Amino acid sequence: MGEIGISRREYLYELRYWEILLIVRGYARRNREMWSAIRWQTFSLMCVTADLKKAGIYSPTDLIRFPWDKTDLDGAGGLSPDDIAELQRQMKEYNDQQQG
């Protein structure tokens, strides 16, 4: 888990499920931005060096499609409305247990 930025102890003993889920989704979002940038760089380089129209490549998504190209939920970090509602329910339940 060091790659994500949390220690083994935190992962195993201190963090709740919903906290880990948010950390992992944030890590995946950072990777998503990196891979999208690499795709754009490759497309730009190919525009200069290759005949893309002959190869049938008209946009970066023609080079490679990522899962988020189809299911982009802008502003939600890849979370669906149901995921958000479930995380909010879990956070409320946890906070109620801590206070009561």
GROMACS .gro file of C-alpha atoms in nm:
model
  100
    1MET     CA    1   0.000   0.000   0.000
    2GLY     CA    2   0.307   0.224   0.014
    3GLU     CA    3   0.259   0.307  -0.351
    4ILE     CA    4  -0.078   0.464  -0.268
    5GLY     CA    5   0.060   0.651   0.031
    6ILE     CA    6  -0.085   0.465   0.330
    7SER     CA    7   0.095   0.229   0.562
    8ARG     CA    8   0.012  -0.137   0.612
    9ARG     CA    9  -0.095  -0.062   0.969
   10GLU     CA   10  -0.339   0.207   0.858
   11TYR     CA   11  -0.480  -0.023   0.590
   12LEU     CA   12  -0.526  -0.320   0.822
   13TYR     CA   13  -0.623  -0.159   1.152
   14GLU     CA   14  -0.710   0.209   1.134
   15LEU     CA   15  -0.903   0.288   0.815
   16ARG     CA   16  -1.268   0.206   0.751
   17TYR     CA   17  -1.385   0.045   0.428
   18TRP     CA   18  -1.523   0.370   0.285
   19GLU     CA   19  -1.199   0.555   0.365
   20ILE     CA   20  -0.994   0.293   0.179
   21LEU     CA   21  -1.237   0.306  -0.111
   22LEU     CA   22  -1.194   0.682  -0.144
   23ILE     CA   23  -0.814   0.656  -0.125
   24VAL     CA   24  -0.802   0.386  -0.393
   25ARG     CA   25  -1.039   0.579  -0.620
   26GLY     CA   26  -0.825   0.891  -0.583
   27TYR     CA   27  -0.514   0.691  -0.672
   28ALA     CA   28  -0.689   0.549  -0.978
   29ARG     CA   29  -0.795   0.900  -1.084
   30ARG     CA   30  -0.433   1.019  -1.071
   31ASN     CA   31  -0.331   0.726  -1.290
   32ARG     CA   32  -0.617   0.805  -1.524
   33GLU     CA   33  -0.489   1.158  -1.581
   34MET     CA   34  -0.136   1.029  -1.643
   35TRP     CA   35  -0.249   0.772  -1.900
   36SER     CA   36  -0.469   1.025  -2.077
   37ALA     CA   37  -0.172   1.263  -2.104
   38ILE     CA   38   0.048   0.985  -2.243
   39ARG     CA   39  -0.217   0.903  -2.503
   40TRP     CA   40  -0.231   1.269  -2.612
   41GLN     CA   41   0.149   1.284  -2.638
   42THR     CA   42   0.157   0.969  -2.849
   43PHE     CA   43  -0.118   1.099  -3.075
   44SER     CA   44   0.065   1.431  -3.119
   45LEU     CA   45   0.390   1.254  -3.206
   46MET     CA   46   0.212   1.030  -3.453
   47CYS     CA   47   0.052   1.333  -3.620
   48VAL     CA   48   0.400   1.454  -3.709
   49THR     CA   49   0.556   1.122  -3.808
   50ALA     CA   50   0.280   0.904  -3.959
   51ASP     CA   51  -0.010   0.918  -4.201
   52LEU     CA   52  -0.287   0.875  -3.943
   53LYS     CA   53  -0.581   0.912  -4.181
   54LYS     CA   54  -0.450   0.623  -4.386
   55ALA     CA   55  -0.437   0.415  -4.068
   56GLY     CA   56  -0.789   0.528  -3.969
   57ILE     CA   57  -0.675   0.723  -3.663
   58TYR     CA   58  -0.859   1.053  -3.623
   59SER     CA   59  -0.843   1.111  -3.246
   60PRO     CA   60  -0.645   0.990  -2.944
   61THR     CA   61  -0.925   0.749  -2.853
   62ASP     CA   62  -0.868   0.573  -3.185
   63LEU     CA   63  -0.521   0.477  -3.058
   64ILE     CA   64  -0.645   0.318  -2.736
   65ARG     CA   65  -0.971   0.331  -2.543
   66PHE     CA   66  -0.966   0.342  -2.165
   67PRO     CA   67  -1.257   0.229  -1.948
   68TRP     CA   68  -1.326   0.587  -1.840
   69ASP     CA   69  -1.379   0.701  -2.200
   70LYS     CA   70  -1.725   0.544  -2.193
   71THR     CA   71  -1.824   0.593  -1.830
   72ASP     CA   72  -1.688   0.936  -1.744
   73LEU     CA   73  -1.880   1.072  -1.447
   74ASP     CA   74  -1.752   1.429  -1.443
   75GLY     CA   75  -1.678   1.572  -1.102
   76ALA     CA   76  -1.758   1.249  -0.917
   77GLY     CA   77  -1.414   1.089  -0.936
   78GLY     CA   78  -1.557   0.786  -1.112
   79LEU     CA   79  -1.825   0.731  -0.848
   80SER     CA   80  -2.182   0.665  -0.951
   81PRO     CA   81  -2.467   0.835  -0.762
   82ASP     CA   82  -2.538   0.501  -0.591
   83ASP     CA   83  -2.173   0.474  -0.480
   84ILE     CA   84  -2.185   0.826  -0.337
   85ALA     CA   85  -2.510   0.757  -0.150
   86GLU     CA   86  -2.367   0.435  -0.004
   87LEU     CA   87  -2.048   0.609   0.111
   88GLN     CA   88  -2.250   0.889   0.269
   89ARG     CA   89  -2.465   0.631   0.451
   90GLN     CA   90  -2.156   0.452   0.581
   91MET     CA   91  -1.996   0.780   0.696
   92LYS     CA   92  -2.315   0.884   0.878
   93GLU     CA   93  -2.341   0.543   1.045
   94TYR     CA   94  -1.978   0.562   1.156
   95ASN     CA   95  -2.018   0.918   1.290
   96ASP     CA   96  -2.334   0.820   1.479
   97GLN     CA   97  -2.148   0.528   1.642
   98GLN     CA   98  -1.863   0.755   1.746
   99GLN     CA   99  -2.092   1.015   1.902
  100GLY     CA  100  -2.337   0.775   2.066
   0.00000   0.00000   0.00000
